[in-house]
């Protein structure tokens, strides 16, 4: 991952991830100092989120996709395709089974984290969805 780091996230489990303008992702283990570079996006990464157990990391990119990566192997596990424009937001559900993305295409999407299938499309915004999160109980989502 080269270029300016655009987004940064830290887990309680001593991992740090950064998404870059070149579409690369880097995940560091702060205890060991070891880092892994992950490539696959063709445009800048705009959001990064760790799964609740820290085993996976979710990225959102202006290339219209989101990707789920293994923090252990650096492999891309699944690519989430369906947004018609840049993806700005990425979030995991508390149980790690679902992910949520928000896009410049005026929608948010709920995905199955294992299969990569879109479960639900949230429409109704009159502009870009810059942020999409799960409520703490996980029963609802909030978008802006």
mmCIF file of C-alpha atoms in Angstrom:
data_model
loop_
_atom_site.group_PDB
_atom_site.id
_atom_site.type_symbol
_atom_site.label_atom_id
_atom_site.label_comp_id
_atom_site.label_asym_id
_atom_site.label_seq_id
_atom_site.Cartn_x
_atom_site.Cartn_y
_atom_site.Cartn_z
ATOM 1 C CA UNK A 1 0.000 0.000 0.000
ATOM 2 C CA UNK A 2 1.605 3.166 -1.222
ATOM 3 C CA UNK A 3 0.521 6.781 -1.147
ATOM 4 C CA UNK A 4 -1.352 8.811 1.388
ATOM 5 C CA UNK A 5 -3.292 6.912 4.059
ATOM 6 C CA UNK A 6 -6.920 8.037 3.869
ATOM 7 C CA UNK A 7 -8.540 6.072 6.676
ATOM 8 C CA UNK A 8 -7.264 4.477 9.863
ATOM 9 C CA UNK A 9 -8.881 2.144 12.418
ATOM 10 C CA UNK A 10 -7.536 0.518 15.589
ATOM 11 C CA UNK A 11 -8.878 -2.573 17.405
ATOM 12 C CA UNK A 12 -8.660 -3.404 21.100
ATOM 13 C CA UNK A 13 -6.687 -6.488 19.975
ATOM 14 C CA UNK A 14 -3.660 -4.406 19.007
ATOM 15 C CA UNK A 15 -4.320 -4.278 15.273
ATOM 16 C CA UNK A 16 -4.218 -1.142 13.159
ATOM 17 C CA UNK A 17 -5.466 -0.903 9.570
ATOM 18 C CA UNK A 18 -5.082 1.882 7.053
ATOM 19 C CA UNK A 19 -6.627 2.323 3.630
ATOM 20 C CA UNK A 20 -4.662 4.220 1.004
ATOM 21 C CA UNK A 21 -5.287 6.412 -1.998
ATOM 22 C CA UNK A 22 -3.744 3.764 -4.274
ATOM 23 C CA UNK A 23 -6.400 1.222 -3.202
ATOM 24 C CA UNK A 24 -4.027 -0.686 -0.942
ATOM 25 C CA UNK A 25 -4.675 -1.795 2.619
ATOM 26 C CA UNK A 26 -2.110 -2.368 5.344
ATOM 27 C CA UNK A 27 -2.792 -4.137 8.658
ATOM 28 C CA UNK A 28 -0.286 -3.981 11.518
ATOM 29 C CA UNK A 29 0.006 -6.087 14.649
ATOM 30 C CA UNK A 30 1.275 -3.513 17.129
ATOM 31 C CA UNK A 31 2.550 -6.154 19.562
ATOM 32 C CA UNK A 32 4.811 -7.877 17.024
ATOM 33 C CA UNK A 33 5.391 -4.986 14.641
ATOM 34 C CA UNK A 34 4.514 -7.244 11.704
ATOM 35 C CA UNK A 35 2.383 -5.762 8.926
ATOM 36 C CA UNK A 36 0.585 -7.228 5.946
ATOM 37 C CA UNK A 37 -0.143 -5.406 2.693
ATOM 38 C CA UNK A 38 -3.323 -6.244 0.822
ATOM 39 C CA UNK A 39 -4.119 -5.177 -2.726
ATOM 40 C CA UNK A 40 -7.251 -5.565 -4.785
ATOM 41 C CA UNK A 41 -9.082 -2.252 -4.953
ATOM 42 C CA UNK A 42 -8.447 -0.213 -8.096
ATOM 43 C CA UNK A 43 -9.244 3.177 -6.526
ATOM 44 C CA UNK A 44 -8.840 4.832 -3.086
ATOM 45 C CA UNK A 45 -10.127 3.129 0.059
ATOM 46 C CA UNK A 46 -12.539 5.434 1.903
ATOM 47 C CA UNK A 47 -13.468 3.318 4.941
ATOM 48 C CA UNK A 48 -12.038 0.431 6.958
ATOM 49 C CA UNK A 49 -13.702 -1.651 9.707
ATOM 50 C CA UNK A 50 -12.538 -4.684 11.670
ATOM 51 C CA UNK A 51 -14.848 -7.627 12.346
ATOM 52 C CA UNK A 52 -15.774 -7.969 16.043
ATOM 53 C CA UNK A 53 -13.227 -10.780 16.528
ATOM 54 C CA UNK A 54 -10.500 -8.978 14.550
ATOM 55 C CA UNK A 55 -10.057 -11.889 12.125
ATOM 56 C CA UNK A 56 -11.330 -9.902 9.152
ATOM 57 C CA UNK A 57 -11.221 -6.345 7.900
ATOM 58 C CA UNK A 58 -13.796 -4.682 5.637
ATOM 59 C CA UNK A 59 -12.823 -1.988 3.136
ATOM 60 C CA UNK A 60 -14.959 0.414 1.089
ATOM 61 C CA UNK A 61 -13.602 2.021 -2.067
ATOM 62 C CA UNK A 62 -14.395 4.552 -4.735
ATOM 63 C CA UNK A 63 -14.062 1.623 -7.200
ATOM 64 C CA UNK A 64 -17.726 0.833 -6.297
ATOM 65 C CA UNK A 65 -16.866 -2.255 -4.255
ATOM 66 C CA UNK A 66 -16.283 -3.309 -0.681
ATOM 67 C CA UNK A 67 -14.024 -6.222 0.208
ATOM 68 C CA UNK A 68 -13.600 -8.500 3.215
ATOM 69 C CA UNK A 69 -10.013 -9.557 3.955
ATOM 70 C CA UNK A 70 -8.425 -12.120 6.265
ATOM 71 C CA UNK A 71 -6.090 -10.413 8.733
ATOM 72 C CA UNK A 72 -4.176 -13.704 9.159
ATOM 73 C CA UNK A 73 -3.506 -14.493 5.490
ATOM 74 C CA UNK A 74 -4.072 -11.112 3.761
ATOM 75 C CA UNK A 75 -6.395 -12.899 1.302
ATOM 76 C CA UNK A 76 -9.511 -11.241 -0.070
ATOM 77 C CA UNK A 77 -12.325 -13.486 1.171
ATOM 78 C CA UNK A 78 -15.208 -11.851 -0.683
ATOM 79 C CA UNK A 79 -15.914 -8.830 -2.885
ATOM 80 C CA UNK A 80 -19.213 -7.019 -2.354
ATOM 81 C CA UNK A 81 -20.489 -5.770 -5.706
ATOM 82 C CA UNK A 82 -23.734 -3.923 -6.404
ATOM 83 C CA UNK A 83 -23.244 -0.233 -5.653
ATOM 84 C CA UNK A 84 -23.404 1.962 -8.748
ATOM 85 C CA UNK A 85 -20.953 4.559 -7.428
ATOM 86 C CA UNK A 86 -18.210 5.110 -4.840
ATOM 87 C CA UNK A 87 -18.585 3.334 -1.482
ATOM 88 C CA UNK A 88 -17.815 5.646 1.463
ATOM 89 C CA UNK A 89 -18.855 3.709 4.561
ATOM 90 C CA UNK A 90 -18.221 0.224 5.967
ATOM 91 C CA UNK A 91 -19.459 -1.360 9.207
ATOM 92 C CA UNK A 92 -19.765 -4.818 10.768
ATOM 93 C CA UNK A 93 -22.743 -6.008 12.790
ATOM 94 C CA UNK A 94 -21.968 -6.896 16.421
ATOM 95 C CA UNK A 95 -22.099 -10.630 15.627
ATOM 96 C CA UNK A 96 -19.910 -10.243 12.522
ATOM 97 C CA UNK A 97 -22.443 -11.978 10.271
ATOM 98 C CA UNK A 98 -23.562 -8.901 8.338
ATOM 99 C CA UNK A 99 -21.854 -5.826 6.952
ATOM 100 C CA UNK A 100 -23.289 -2.476 5.959
ATOM 101 C CA UNK A 101 -22.056 -0.103 3.269
ATOM 102 C CA UNK A 102 -23.045 3.430 2.280
ATOM 103 C CA UNK A 103 -22.503 4.863 -1.186
ATOM 104 C CA UNK A 104 -22.449 7.876 -3.437
ATOM 105 C CA UNK A 105 -25.249 6.088 -5.363
ATOM 106 C CA UNK A 106 -27.667 7.323 -2.637
ATOM 107 C CA UNK A 107 -28.125 3.843 -1.106
ATOM 108 C CA UNK A 108 -26.928 1.774 1.815
ATOM 109 C CA UNK A 109 -26.677 -1.985 1.453
ATOM 110 C CA UNK A 110 -26.802 -4.841 3.944
ATOM 111 C CA UNK A 111 -24.634 -7.830 3.004
ATOM 112 C CA UNK A 112 -24.072 -11.369 4.236
ATOM 113 C CA UNK A 113 -20.424 -11.294 5.363
ATOM 114 C CA UNK A 114 -19.800 -14.953 4.454
ATOM 115 C CA UNK A 115 -21.407 -15.192 1.013
ATOM 116 C CA UNK A 116 -21.073 -11.568 -0.111
ATOM 117 C CA UNK A 117 -24.706 -11.521 -1.193
ATOM 118 C CA UNK A 118 -26.694 -8.307 -0.849
ATOM 119 C CA UNK A 119 -29.518 -8.945 1.619
ATOM 120 C CA UNK A 120 -31.244 -5.551 1.501
ATOM 121 C CA UNK A 121 -30.928 -2.178 -0.243
ATOM 122 C CA UNK A 122 -31.868 0.916 1.756
ATOM 123 C CA UNK A 123 -33.175 3.644 -0.558
ATOM 124 C CA UNK A 124 -34.694 7.045 0.089
ATOM 125 C CA UNK A 125 -31.718 9.339 0.551
ATOM 126 C CA UNK A 126 -31.639 12.426 -1.631
ATOM 127 C CA UNK A 127 -27.877 12.432 -1.790
ATOM 128 C CA UNK A 128 -24.765 10.471 -0.970
ATOM 129 C CA UNK A 129 -24.801 8.069 1.975
ATOM 130 C CA UNK A 130 -21.581 9.073 3.716
ATOM 131 C CA UNK A 131 -22.115 6.995 6.858
ATOM 132 C CA UNK A 132 -24.013 3.803 7.656
ATOM 133 C CA UNK A 133 -23.823 2.054 11.030
ATOM 134 C CA UNK A 134 -25.626 -0.593 13.063
ATOM 135 C CA UNK A 135 -27.316 0.422 16.302
ATOM 136 C CA UNK A 136 -25.698 -1.159 19.397
ATOM 137 C CA UNK A 137 -28.497 -3.741 19.660
ATOM 138 C CA UNK A 138 -28.078 -4.539 15.964
ATOM 139 C CA UNK A 139 -31.801 -4.388 15.208
ATOM 140 C CA UNK A 140 -31.649 -1.178 13.172
ATOM 141 C CA UNK A 141 -29.224 0.728 10.988
ATOM 142 C CA UNK A 142 -28.581 4.455 10.853
ATOM 143 C CA UNK A 143 -27.575 6.248 7.668
ATOM 144 C CA UNK A 144 -26.577 9.808 6.874
#
